[in-house]
GROMACS .gro file of C-alpha atoms in nm:
model
  512
    1MET     CA    1   0.000   0.000   0.000
    2SER     CA    2   0.120   0.350  -0.081
    3LYS     CA    3   0.196   0.600   0.192
    4LEU     CA    4  -0.025   0.839  -0.001
    5THR     CA    5  -0.333   0.631   0.080
    6GLU     CA    6  -0.244   0.484   0.418
    7ASN     CA    7  -0.503   0.685   0.613
    8LEU     CA    8  -0.778   0.659   0.351
    9THR     CA    9  -1.066   0.413   0.376
   10TYR     CA   10  -1.274   0.290   0.085
   11ASP     CA   11  -1.573   0.121   0.246
   12TYR     CA   12  -1.835   0.318   0.053
   13LEU     CA   13  -2.015   0.057  -0.155
   14ALA     CA   14  -2.309   0.026   0.083
   15ALA     CA   15  -2.408   0.379  -0.019
   16GLU     CA   16  -2.593   0.456  -0.343
   17ALA     CA   17  -2.330   0.703  -0.459
   18ALA     CA   18  -1.961   0.771  -0.407
   19PRO     CA   19  -1.869   1.050  -0.166
   20THR     CA   20  -1.739   1.373  -0.313
   21ARG     CA   21  -1.368   1.437  -0.317
   22GLU     CA   22  -1.424   1.725  -0.075
   23GLU     CA   23  -1.536   1.464   0.177
   24ARG     CA   24  -1.285   1.195   0.091
   25ILE     CA   25  -0.942   1.345   0.025
   26GLU     CA   26  -0.767   1.674   0.089
   27ALA     CA   27  -0.775   1.866  -0.235
   28THR     CA   28  -0.807   2.215  -0.375
   29TYR     CA   29  -0.945   2.352  -0.700
   30ALA     CA   30  -0.849   2.716  -0.638
   31PHE     CA   31  -0.496   2.832  -0.573
   32GLY     CA   32  -0.259   3.091  -0.717
   33GLY     CA   33   0.101   3.120  -0.607
   34SER     CA   34   0.425   2.926  -0.625
   35CYS     CA   35   0.535   2.566  -0.580
   36SER     CA   36   0.672   2.645  -0.236
   37SER     CA   37   0.358   2.823  -0.116
   38LEU     CA   38   0.137   2.543  -0.250
   39LYS     CA   39   0.339   2.283  -0.062
   40LEU     CA   40   0.313   2.493   0.254
   41GLY     CA   41  -0.062   2.538   0.216
   42MET     CA   42  -0.121   2.168   0.151
   43GLY     CA   43   0.089   2.082   0.455
   44LYS     CA   44  -0.116   2.309   0.678
   45GLY     CA   45  -0.443   2.185   0.526
   46CYS     CA   46  -0.572   2.534   0.451
   47THR     CA   47  -0.574   2.534   0.069
   48LYS     CA   48  -0.858   2.282   0.055
   49TYR     CA   49  -1.092   2.557   0.176
   50ASN     CA   50  -1.003   2.799  -0.106
   51CYS     CA   51  -1.274   2.892  -0.352
   52ARG     CA   52  -1.342   3.130  -0.642
   53LYS     CA   53  -1.567   3.431  -0.636
   54PHE     CA   54  -1.634   3.370  -1.004
   55ALA     CA   55  -1.568   3.065  -1.223
   56GLN     CA   56  -1.522   3.073  -1.600
   57GLY     CA   57  -1.563   2.736  -1.763
   58GLY     CA   58  -1.481   2.412  -1.589
   59GLY     CA   59  -1.569   2.048  -1.635
   60CYS     CA   60  -1.865   1.815  -1.596
   61GLN     CA   61  -1.856   1.502  -1.381
   62LEU     CA   62  -2.093   1.329  -1.621
   63THR     CA   63  -1.840   1.375  -1.903
   64LEU     CA   64  -1.558   1.214  -1.704
   65ALA     CA   65  -1.777   0.928  -1.584
   66LEU     CA   66  -1.896   0.855  -1.937
   67GLY     CA   67  -1.536   0.864  -2.054
   68ILE     CA   68  -1.495   0.536  -1.865
   69VAL     CA   69  -1.822   0.348  -1.905
   70ARG     CA   70  -1.895   0.425  -2.270
   71THR     CA   71  -1.580   0.235  -2.371
   72PHE     CA   72  -1.700  -0.098  -2.231
   73GLN     CA   73  -1.773  -0.361  -2.494
   74ASN     CA   74  -2.138  -0.440  -2.577
   75THR     CA   75  -2.273  -0.176  -2.342
   76VAL     CA   76  -2.560   0.070  -2.381
   77VAL     CA   77  -2.533   0.401  -2.196
   78ILE     CA   78  -2.853   0.580  -2.100
   79ILE     CA   79  -2.823   0.950  -2.018
   80HIS     CA   80  -3.093   1.035  -1.768
   81GLY     CA   81  -3.132   1.409  -1.800
   82PRO     CA   82  -3.249   1.695  -2.022
   83LEU     CA   83  -3.155   1.718  -2.387
   84GLY     CA   84  -2.799   1.842  -2.422
   85CYS     CA   85  -2.645   1.653  -2.133
   86ALA     CA   86  -2.357   1.438  -2.261
   87SER     CA   87  -2.386   1.575  -2.614
   88ASN     CA   88  -2.007   1.545  -2.634
   89ASN     CA   89  -2.066   1.173  -2.697
   90LEU     CA   90  -2.103   1.275  -3.059
   91GLY     CA   91  -1.752   1.414  -3.066
   92VAL     CA   92  -1.578   1.105  -2.929
   93ALA     CA   93  -1.743   0.844  -3.149
   94GLY     CA   94  -1.463   0.850  -3.404
   95TYR     CA   95  -1.167   0.793  -3.178
   96SER     CA   96  -1.361   0.534  -2.973
   97LYS     CA   97  -1.404   0.326  -3.287
   98THR     CA   98  -1.037   0.379  -3.379
   99PHE     CA   99  -0.930   0.256  -3.037
  100ARG     CA  100  -1.136  -0.059  -3.078
  101VAL     CA  101  -0.969  -0.127  -3.412
  102LEU     CA  102  -0.623  -0.081  -3.265
  103LYS     CA  103  -0.699  -0.310  -2.973
  104HIS     CA  104  -0.845  -0.581  -3.201
  105LYS     CA  105  -1.183  -0.545  -3.030
  106PRO     CA  106  -1.520  -0.576  -3.203
  107VAL     CA  107  -1.559  -0.257  -3.406
  108THR     CA  108  -1.888  -0.111  -3.286
  109ASP     CA  109  -2.028   0.237  -3.242
  110ASN     CA  110  -2.095   0.388  -2.901
  111ILE     CA  111  -2.461   0.316  -2.827
  112TRP     CA  112  -2.627   0.576  -2.608
  113LEU     CA  113  -2.986   0.669  -2.541
  114HIS     CA  114  -3.131   0.981  -2.380
  115THR     CA  115  -3.440   1.021  -2.163
  116ASN     CA  116  -3.478   1.386  -2.275
  117LEU     CA  117  -3.637   1.517  -1.956
  118ASP     CA  118  -3.853   1.827  -2.000
  119GLU     CA  119  -4.038   2.074  -1.778
  120ASN     CA  120  -4.322   1.832  -1.710
  121ASP     CA  121  -4.075   1.564  -1.598
  122VAL     CA  122  -3.915   1.807  -1.355
  123ILE     CA  123  -4.255   1.835  -1.185
  124SER     CA  124  -4.382   1.478  -1.210
  125GLY     CA  125  -4.051   1.288  -1.220
  126GLY     CA  126  -3.866   1.108  -1.497
  127ILE     CA  127  -3.861   0.749  -1.371
  128ASP     CA  128  -4.119   0.628  -1.623
  129LYS     CA  129  -3.905   0.759  -1.909
  130LEU     CA  130  -3.600   0.589  -1.765
  131ARG     CA  131  -3.785   0.259  -1.725
  132GLU     CA  132  -3.896   0.279  -2.087
  133ALA     CA  133  -3.540   0.350  -2.203
  134ILE     CA  134  -3.396   0.056  -2.006
  135VAL     CA  135  -3.650  -0.189  -2.147
  136TYR     CA  136  -3.593  -0.055  -2.497
  137ALA     CA  137  -3.215  -0.092  -2.463
  138GLU     CA  138  -3.253  -0.452  -2.348
  139GLN     CA  139  -3.491  -0.552  -2.627
  140GLU     CA  140  -3.324  -0.361  -2.911
  141TYR     CA  141  -2.953  -0.418  -2.842
  142ARG     CA  142  -2.924  -0.717  -2.605
  143PRO     CA  143  -2.623  -0.565  -2.428
  144ASP     CA  144  -2.412  -0.722  -2.155
  145ALA     CA  145  -2.458  -0.407  -1.946
  146ILE     CA  146  -2.679  -0.100  -1.937
  147VAL     CA  147  -2.518   0.200  -1.768
  148ILE     CA  148  -2.735   0.485  -1.639
  149GLY     CA  149  -2.566   0.824  -1.618
  150ASN     CA  150  -2.768   1.024  -1.368
  151SER     CA  151  -2.731   1.396  -1.444
  152CYS     CA  152  -2.806   1.705  -1.237
  153VAL     CA  153  -3.180   1.738  -1.301
  154PRO     CA  154  -3.292   1.392  -1.178
  155GLY     CA  155  -3.055   1.436  -0.886
  156ILE     CA  156  -3.227   1.759  -0.790
  157ILE     CA  157  -3.585   1.637  -0.833
  158GLY     CA  158  -3.511   1.311  -0.652
  159ASP     CA  159  -3.558   1.040  -0.916
  160ASP     CA  160  -3.475   0.715  -0.736
  161ILE     CA  161  -3.286   0.527  -1.007
  162ASP     CA  162  -3.157   0.268  -0.760
  163ALA     CA  163  -3.511   0.169  -0.661
  164LEU     CA  164  -3.594   0.126  -1.030
  165ILE     CA  165  -3.288  -0.094  -1.079
  166ASP     CA  166  -3.394  -0.310  -0.784
  167GLU     CA  167  -3.742  -0.334  -0.937
  168LEU     CA  168  -3.601  -0.455  -1.269
  169ASP     CA  169  -3.347  -0.690  -1.113
  170GLY     CA  170  -3.396  -1.040  -1.251
  171GLN     CA  171  -3.620  -0.924  -1.536
  172LEU     CA  172  -3.338  -0.834  -1.775
  173SER     CA  173  -3.037  -1.026  -1.903
  174ALA     CA  174  -2.812  -0.719  -1.893
  175ARG     CA  175  -2.646  -0.594  -1.578
  176ILE     CA  176  -2.774  -0.247  -1.488
  177VAL     CA  177  -2.513  -0.006  -1.354
  178PRO     CA  178  -2.615   0.321  -1.184
  179VAL     CA  179  -2.365   0.608  -1.210
  180HIS     CA  180  -2.450   0.901  -0.986
  181CYS     CA  181  -2.255   1.188  -1.143
  182GLU     CA  182  -2.470   1.488  -1.058
  183GLY     CA  183  -2.230   1.776  -1.117
  184PHE     CA  184  -2.373   2.014  -0.858
  185LYS     CA  185  -2.259   1.788  -0.571
  186SER     CA  186  -1.887   1.858  -0.604
  187LYS     CA  187  -1.649   2.130  -0.721
  188PHE     CA  188  -1.401   1.858  -0.821
  189VAL     CA  189  -1.475   1.728  -1.167
  190ALA     CA  190  -1.261   1.420  -1.094
  191THR     CA  191  -1.539   1.301  -0.863
  192GLY     CA  192  -1.689   1.173  -1.189
  193TYR     CA  193  -1.423   0.900  -1.197
  194ASP     CA  194  -1.526   0.786  -0.849
  195SER     CA  195  -1.892   0.789  -0.953
  196ALA     CA  196  -1.825   0.561  -1.249
  197TYR     CA  197  -1.613   0.318  -1.051
  198HIS     CA  198  -1.867   0.311  -0.768
  199GLY     CA  199  -2.122   0.166  -1.008
  200VAL     CA  200  -1.866  -0.069  -1.166
  201LEU     CA  201  -1.755  -0.202  -0.827
  202LYS     CA  202  -2.111  -0.262  -0.712
  203LYS     CA  203  -2.257  -0.417  -1.025
  204LEU     CA  204  -1.985  -0.553  -1.254
  205ILE     CA  205  -1.691  -0.692  -1.055
  206ASP     CA  206  -1.761  -1.044  -0.930
  207PRO     CA  207  -1.610  -1.229  -0.635
  208VAL     CA  208  -1.295  -1.421  -0.727
  209LYS     CA  209  -1.387  -1.771  -0.837
  210LYS     CA  210  -1.166  -2.055  -0.733
  211ALA     CA  211  -1.098  -2.336  -0.976
  212LYS     CA  212  -1.205  -2.686  -0.887
  213LYS     CA  213  -0.957  -2.890  -0.687
  214THR     CA  214  -0.730  -3.103  -0.896
  215ASN     CA  215  -0.779  -3.392  -0.653
  216PRO     CA  216  -0.944  -3.455  -0.318
  217GLY     CA  217  -0.612  -3.406  -0.141
  218ASP     CA  218  -0.550  -3.061  -0.288
  219SER     CA  219  -0.629  -2.841   0.011
  220ALA     CA  220  -0.539  -2.517  -0.165
  221GLY     CA  221  -0.861  -2.522  -0.367
  222THR     CA  222  -0.707  -2.404  -0.694
  223THR     CA  223  -0.502  -2.566  -0.964
  224ALA     CA  224  -0.129  -2.507  -0.968
  225VAL     CA  225  -0.157  -2.351  -1.315
  226GLU     CA  226  -0.421  -2.101  -1.204
  227GLN     CA  227  -0.222  -2.008  -0.897
  228TYR     CA  228   0.087  -1.941  -1.105
  229ILE     CA  229  -0.100  -1.731  -1.362
  230HIS     CA  230  -0.267  -1.520  -1.095
  231SER     CA  231   0.062  -1.475  -0.910
  232LYS     CA  232   0.218  -1.314  -1.219
  233THR     CA  233  -0.087  -1.120  -1.345
  234VAL     CA  234  -0.090  -0.741  -1.342
  235ASN     CA  235  -0.396  -0.525  -1.409
  236LEU     CA  236  -0.259  -0.223  -1.597
  237LEU     CA  237  -0.533   0.034  -1.539
  238ASN     CA  238  -0.572   0.254  -1.846
  239VAL     CA  239  -0.734   0.597  -1.857
  240GLY     CA  240  -0.892   0.809  -2.127
  241SER     CA  241  -0.570   1.004  -2.188
  242THR     CA  242  -0.354   0.697  -2.249
  243SER     CA  243  -0.296   0.621  -2.613
  244TYR     CA  244  -0.272   0.277  -2.765
  245GLY     CA  245   0.100   0.343  -2.802
  246ASP     CA  246   0.124   0.408  -2.428
  247GLU     CA  247  -0.045   0.076  -2.353
  248VAL     CA  248   0.185  -0.112  -2.591
  249GLU     CA  249   0.497   0.048  -2.442
  250LEU     CA  250   0.403  -0.014  -2.078
  251SER     CA  251   0.290  -0.369  -2.152
  252ARG     CA  252   0.621  -0.431  -2.329
  253LEU     CA  253   0.818  -0.327  -2.022
  254LEU     CA  254   0.612  -0.540  -1.783
  255LYS     CA  255   0.624  -0.842  -2.011
  256ALA     CA  256   1.004  -0.804  -2.023
  257LEU     CA  257   0.994  -0.880  -1.649
  258GLY     CA  258   0.801  -1.199  -1.715
  259LEU     CA  259   0.462  -1.065  -1.603
  260THR     CA  260   0.120  -1.128  -1.754
  261VAL     CA  261  -0.046  -0.795  -1.840
  262ARG     CA  262  -0.417  -0.725  -1.865
  263VAL     CA  263  -0.500  -0.371  -1.982
  264MET     CA  264  -0.833  -0.258  -1.842
  265PRO     CA  265  -1.098  -0.138  -1.768
  266LEU     CA  266  -1.136   0.094  -2.069
  267TYR     CA  267  -1.238  -0.094  -2.385
  268ALA     CA  268  -1.263  -0.421  -2.193
  269SER     CA  269  -1.557  -0.659  -2.210
  270ILE     CA  270  -1.797  -0.695  -1.920
  271GLU     CA  271  -1.666  -1.049  -1.866
  272GLU     CA  272  -1.308  -0.918  -1.843
  273ILE     CA  273  -1.412  -0.646  -1.599
  274SER     CA  274  -1.600  -0.898  -1.386
  275ARG     CA  275  -1.270  -1.082  -1.327
  276MET     CA  276  -1.072  -0.776  -1.224
  277GLY     CA  277  -1.017  -0.929  -0.881
  278GLU     CA  278  -0.811  -1.211  -1.033
  279ALA     CA  279  -0.474  -1.039  -1.031
  280ALA     CA  280  -0.168  -1.023  -0.809
  281LEU     CA  281  -0.122  -0.646  -0.847
  282ASN     CA  282  -0.317  -0.345  -0.971
  283VAL     CA  283  -0.097  -0.086  -1.139
  284SER     CA  284  -0.231   0.267  -1.165
  285ILE     CA  285  -0.083   0.514  -1.411
  286CYS     CA  286  -0.293   0.804  -1.276
  287ALA     CA  287  -0.379   0.839  -0.908
  288THR     CA  288  -0.641   1.104  -0.981
  289HIS     CA  289  -0.823   0.852  -1.198
  290ASP     CA  290  -0.775   0.526  -1.008
  291ASP     CA  291  -0.746   0.561  -0.631
  292TYR     CA  292  -1.115   0.495  -0.560
  293LEU     CA  293  -1.110   0.179  -0.772
  294ILE     CA  294  -0.787   0.024  -0.647
  295GLY     CA  295  -0.860   0.118  -0.287
  296HIS     CA  296  -1.185  -0.078  -0.297
  297LEU     CA  297  -1.020  -0.371  -0.479
  298LYS     CA  298  -0.760  -0.382  -0.202
  299GLU     CA  299  -1.024  -0.390   0.072
  300ARG     CA  300  -1.244  -0.637  -0.116
  301PHE     CA  301  -0.988  -0.882  -0.256
  302GLY     CA  302  -0.667  -0.794  -0.075
  303THR     CA  303  -0.501  -0.698  -0.406
  304GLU     CA  304  -0.201  -0.472  -0.359
  305TYR     CA  305  -0.146  -0.175  -0.586
  306ILE     CA  306   0.106   0.073  -0.723
  307ILE     CA  307  -0.012   0.434  -0.738
  308ASP     CA  308   0.286   0.654  -0.652
  309THR     CA  309   0.395   0.774  -0.993
  310LEU     CA  310   0.306   0.814  -1.357
  311PRO     CA  311   0.560   0.662  -1.602
  312ILE     CA  312   0.640   0.975  -1.805
  313GLY     CA  313   1.007   1.055  -1.863
  314ILE     CA  314   1.310   0.847  -1.772
  315LYS     CA  315   1.316   0.910  -1.397
  316ASN     CA  316   0.950   0.835  -1.336
  317THR     CA  317   0.944   0.534  -1.569
  318ASN     CA  318   1.241   0.391  -1.378
  319GLN     CA  319   1.065   0.458  -1.048
  320TRP     CA  320   0.746   0.293  -1.176
  321LEU     CA  321   0.931  -0.019  -1.292
  322ARG     CA  322   1.126  -0.051  -0.967
  323ALA     CA  323   0.808  -0.034  -0.757
  324ILE     CA  324   0.641  -0.309  -0.959
  325ALA     CA  325   0.955  -0.525  -0.964
  326ALA     CA  326   0.993  -0.492  -0.586
  327PHE     CA  327   0.646  -0.640  -0.535
  328PHE     CA  328   0.733  -0.947  -0.744
  329LYS     CA  329   1.093  -0.965  -0.612
  330LEU     CA  330   1.231  -0.901  -0.959
  331GLU     CA  331   1.470  -0.621  -0.863
  332ASN     CA  332   1.770  -0.763  -1.048
  333GLU     CA  333   1.572  -0.816  -1.367
  334ALA     CA  334   1.434  -0.464  -1.343
  335GLU     CA  335   1.776  -0.305  -1.300
  336GLU     CA  336   1.906  -0.486  -1.607
  337LEU     CA  337   1.607  -0.367  -1.809
  338ILE     CA  338   1.638  -0.010  -1.681
  339ALA     CA  339   2.010   0.005  -1.759
  340MET     CA  340   1.956  -0.117  -2.115
  341GLU     CA  341   1.660   0.113  -2.184
  342THR     CA  342   1.821   0.418  -2.023
  343LEU     CA  343   2.139   0.379  -2.225
  344GLN     CA  344   1.943   0.371  -2.550
  345ILE     CA  345   1.701   0.654  -2.472
  346GLU     CA  346   1.966   0.895  -2.341
  347ALA     CA  347   2.166   0.853  -2.660
  348ALA     CA  348   1.853   0.910  -2.871
  349LEU     CA  349   1.766   1.230  -2.681
  350GLU     CA  350   2.097   1.408  -2.735
  351PRO     CA  351   1.996   1.585  -3.062
  352PHE     CA  352   1.677   1.717  -2.899
  353LYS     CA  353   1.862   1.843  -2.592
  354LYS     CA  354   2.064   2.075  -2.815
  355VAL     CA  355   1.742   2.237  -2.937
  356LEU     CA  356   1.561   2.250  -2.601
  357ASN     CA  357   1.844   2.342  -2.363
  358GLY     CA  358   1.782   2.684  -2.206
  359LYS     CA  359   1.424   2.713  -2.334
  360THR     CA  360   1.129   2.774  -2.102
  361VAL     CA  361   0.805   2.577  -2.068
  362PHE     CA  362   0.464   2.600  -1.900
  363VAL     CA  363   0.258   2.282  -1.850
  364GLY     CA  364  -0.118   2.261  -1.789
  365GLY     CA  365  -0.355   1.966  -1.735
  366GLY     CA  366  -0.408   1.681  -1.489
  367GLU     CA  367  -0.195   1.717  -1.179
  368THR     CA  368   0.021   1.402  -1.188
  369ARG     CA  369   0.067   1.416  -1.563
  370ILE     CA  370   0.185   1.777  -1.572
  371PHE     CA  371   0.435   1.739  -1.288
  372THR     CA  372   0.592   1.426  -1.437
  373THR     CA  373   0.597   1.587  -1.782
  374ALA     CA  374   0.756   1.903  -1.640
  375GLU     CA  375   1.024   1.699  -1.463
  376PHE     CA  376   1.118   1.537  -1.793
  377TYR     CA  377   1.146   1.870  -1.974
  378GLN     CA  378   1.381   1.982  -1.698
  379PHE     CA  379   1.593   1.676  -1.772
  380LEU     CA  380   1.612   1.797  -2.132
  381GLY     CA  381   1.752   2.130  -2.015
  382MET     CA  382   1.434   2.340  -2.013
  383LYS     CA  383   1.326   2.569  -1.731
  384VAL     CA  384   0.974   2.523  -1.592
  385LEU     CA  385   0.812   2.866  -1.547
  386GLY     CA  386   0.475   2.743  -1.427
  387LEU     CA  387   0.212   2.472  -1.401
  388LYS     CA  388  -0.168   2.472  -1.413
  389PRO     CA  389  -0.328   2.161  -1.263
  390HIS     CA  390  -0.707   2.121  -1.284
  391ASN     CA  391  -0.705   2.042  -0.914
  392PHE     CA  392  -0.441   1.946  -0.661
  393ASP     CA  393  -0.448   1.678  -0.391
  394ARG     CA  394  -0.229   1.457  -0.175
  395PHE     CA  395  -0.118   1.239  -0.466
  396ALA     CA  396   0.077   1.523  -0.630
  397VAL     CA  397   0.230   1.682  -0.319
  398PRO     CA  398   0.554   1.475  -0.335
  399MET     CA  399   0.597   1.578  -0.700
  400ILE     CA  400   0.635   1.946  -0.607
  401ASP     CA  401   0.993   1.874  -0.502
  402ASP     CA  402   1.073   1.754  -0.857
  403ILE     CA  403   1.039   2.110  -0.987
  404ASP     CA  404   1.378   2.281  -0.969
  405ASP     CA  405   1.244   2.632  -0.914
  406PRO     CA  406   1.041   2.654  -0.590
  407GLU     CA  407   0.904   2.987  -0.709
  408ALA     CA  408   0.763   2.849  -1.035
  409VAL     CA  409   0.405   2.972  -1.071
  410VAL     CA  410   0.119   2.732  -0.989
  411ASP     CA  411  -0.238   2.815  -1.095
  412VAL     CA  412  -0.477   2.546  -0.971
  413ALA     CA  413  -0.782   2.592  -1.189
  414PRO     CA  414  -1.034   2.373  -1.371
  415GLY     CA  415  -1.085   2.571  -1.688
  416GLN     CA  416  -1.049   2.943  -1.610
  417PRO     CA  417  -0.875   3.042  -1.938
  418ALA     CA  418  -0.900   3.415  -1.861
  419GLU     CA  419  -0.699   3.360  -1.545
  420GLU     CA  420  -0.439   3.139  -1.710
  421LEU     CA  421  -0.388   3.373  -2.007
  422VAL     CA  422  -0.291   3.661  -1.778
  423VAL     CA  423  -0.025   3.438  -1.621
  424LEU     CA  424   0.103   3.324  -1.959
  425ASN     CA  425   0.106   3.675  -2.103
  426ARG     CA  426   0.349   3.775  -1.828
  427LEU     CA  427   0.565   3.463  -1.822
  428ARG     CA  428   0.587   3.428  -2.202
  429PRO     CA  429   0.725   3.072  -2.205
  430ASP     CA  430   0.895   2.944  -2.519
  431LEU     CA  431   0.657   2.644  -2.521
  432TYR     CA  432   0.316   2.564  -2.373
  433VAL     CA  433   0.224   2.200  -2.317
  434GLY     CA  434  -0.146   2.175  -2.249
  435HIS     CA  435  -0.462   1.975  -2.203
  436THR     CA  436  -0.720   1.939  -2.479
  437GLY     CA  437  -0.905   2.267  -2.533
  438ALA     CA  438  -0.640   2.502  -2.392
  439ASN     CA  439  -0.394   2.519  -2.680
  440ALA     CA  440  -0.617   2.730  -2.908
  441TRP     CA  441  -0.638   3.010  -2.649
  442VAL     CA  442  -0.264   3.003  -2.586
  443THR     CA  443  -0.171   3.004  -2.954
  444LYS     CA  444  -0.352   3.339  -2.988
  445LEU     CA  445  -0.092   3.481  -2.749
  446GLY     CA  446   0.175   3.383  -3.001
  447ILE     CA  447   0.312   3.102  -2.781
  448PRO     CA  448   0.392   2.772  -2.957
  449THR     CA  449   0.195   2.481  -2.813
  450THR     CA  450   0.203   2.104  -2.810
  451PRO     CA  451  -0.060   1.866  -2.665
  452LEU     CA  452  -0.011   1.711  -2.322
  453PHE     CA  453  -0.164   1.385  -2.446
  454GLY     CA  454  -0.336   1.243  -2.752
  455GLN     CA  455  -0.455   0.921  -2.906
  456SER     CA  456  -0.217   0.926  -3.204
  457PHE     CA  457   0.115   0.936  -3.018
  458ASN     CA  458   0.306   0.767  -2.739
  459TYR     CA  459   0.375   0.971  -2.423
  460MET     CA  460   0.463   0.712  -2.157
  461GLY     CA  461   0.761   0.489  -2.093
  462TYR     CA  462   1.092   0.523  -2.272
  463SER     CA  463   0.952   0.548  -2.623
  464GLY     CA  464   0.709   0.811  -2.491
  465ALA     CA  465   1.002   1.014  -2.359
  466PHE     CA  466   1.149   1.016  -2.708
  467GLU     CA  467   0.819   1.135  -2.856
  468LEU     CA  468   0.780   1.413  -2.597
  469ALA     CA  469   1.127   1.543  -2.675
  470ARG     CA  470   1.083   1.510  -3.050
  471LYS     CA  471   0.752   1.700  -3.054
  472ALA     CA  472   0.883   1.981  -2.833
  473ALA     CA  473   1.196   2.026  -3.046
  474ARG     CA  474   0.991   2.027  -3.364
  475ARG     CA  475   0.758   2.298  -3.231
  476LEU     CA  476   1.046   2.524  -3.134
  477GLN     CA  477   1.232   2.486  -3.462
  478ASN     CA  478   0.950   2.667  -3.641
  479THR     CA  479   0.729   2.905  -3.441
  480ALA     CA  480   0.580   3.090  -3.737
  481PHE     CA  481   0.231   2.939  -3.699
  482ALA     CA  482   0.172   3.076  -3.347
  483LYS     CA  483   0.311   3.417  -3.443
  484LYS     CA  484   0.082   3.445  -3.745
  485ILE     CA  485  -0.223   3.341  -3.542
  486ALA     CA  486  -0.144   3.604  -3.277
  487ALA     CA  487  -0.100   3.871  -3.542
  488ASN     CA  488  -0.436   3.801  -3.701
  489VAL     CA  489  -0.667   3.662  -3.429
  490ALA     CA  490  -0.731   3.868  -3.114
  491LEU     CA  491  -0.821   3.742  -2.769
  492PRO     CA  492  -1.131   3.902  -2.607
  493PHE     CA  493  -0.944   4.082  -2.326
  494ARG     CA  494  -0.859   4.446  -2.269
  495PRO     CA  495  -0.510   4.566  -2.169
  496GLU     CA  496  -0.646   4.640  -1.821
  497TRP     CA  497  -0.722   4.273  -1.772
  498TYR     CA  498  -0.368   4.166  -1.857
  499ALA     CA  499  -0.240   4.424  -1.605
  500SER     CA  500  -0.457   4.286  -1.322
  501ASN     CA  501  -0.369   4.027  -1.059
  502PRO     CA  502  -0.478   3.693  -1.210
  503PHE     CA  503  -0.545   3.549  -0.865
  504ASP     CA  504  -0.767   3.828  -0.731
  505ASN     CA  505  -1.064   3.602  -0.801
  506ILE     CA  506  -0.941   3.336  -0.557
  507LYS     CA  507  -1.078   3.358  -0.204
  508GLU     CA  508  -0.818   3.204   0.022
  509ALA     CA  509  -0.902   3.032   0.348
  510GLN     CA  510  -0.799   3.218   0.660
  511GLN     CA  511  -0.513   3.048   0.844
  512GLY     CA  512  -0.508   3.003   1.217
   0.00000   0.00000   0.00000
């Protein structure tokens, strides 16, 4: 068990919904300052009470929850809410199908239905519409699972979707999974991950089945073959931001240690998910995404887990491999692998270091990903001017020390482009590395950008380190595109706004 989770408990499955992250872990979604002041505030426990007087943009828990469940094979997702909720499903259909092709899965479209609640349903309730949608999904598509995404409106009016599921239990062949992701309950959009996994843990993951005894005298209750397979099996927990190349690279490294790798739960079948408890170790590549899931699997099945780092860059990939190898007592094998891979990747990075050395960078996105990415750019000779995590919690606190400059700017903000652009206009980094949706704003400042993640490239492991360096060097060798955009496309802010304090909008908690 990680020290980062040692005082956390995960016994929440008796409840209908997952607790919010405000209740469960110490986290903040509003902070403006430096790395050193953020570390101090997290240590004192005061930053978790920060808030914003005004919020521009942000995220939706329903979107993050659906990002998990809509990938499951042979599954119908029902959006229980007014028309418009989860409309982004239309935008992800293409890459979802591409992912299935790459993974040699059945190539099917995302199937999702909508209850389309209206004003009358707000008064009289929408349960009848939901019942009709569930029955239709069962009869029309014959899925292995039907997932119900409960949006804000039914949460406010009190639609009891769990009572409906109990009513239909035994009448349908599909498993029905409730996902309570009502966005108004939490300021932390990552609560959507917990909401999805709460439903998965309750309805899809089965108890571990023991194989029949090989003979009456076999007191262990399982075959020797099954025991050996399980003892070497690793669940590599993928997330929406991991590319197929990332999965191939990380699986390659674990298989080089003689381990059996199962990549899940995204794009897995319901049968594969049901057997998630049959593994020796759960390996997270994103604590923000996975801690609720692996914490419950530990309490339910006793399965240990790795959650302390994200394998981006040489240092963190080495750390990730060593932690996994230590569990299986494969330290010597891991050191041999690390030495061989490090020798090759360091030689391959030399041409890029010549381009990047002395340049400055700003990184924005998910907390663990941006800190590990920033650490790698430092290794390449770049100076980190600032970071913008969507939120910040205990899992990223140790990573603050990996940033060389303790006074590097930190803007903890989900969305808030107007706030971030003031910071960037003053820092003027040579390169911005950002989350989906942010790069267009930043390019209008004339700052070259490159994506923090994407489905077409590899970002993790040793080959991912090469790609990160290659893309950054390529962007900085020709910056004409960003300059031309800035010269011809204006941002909607006055000079007075750029001169203001970008963190005036943050209401800090009073200490002492």
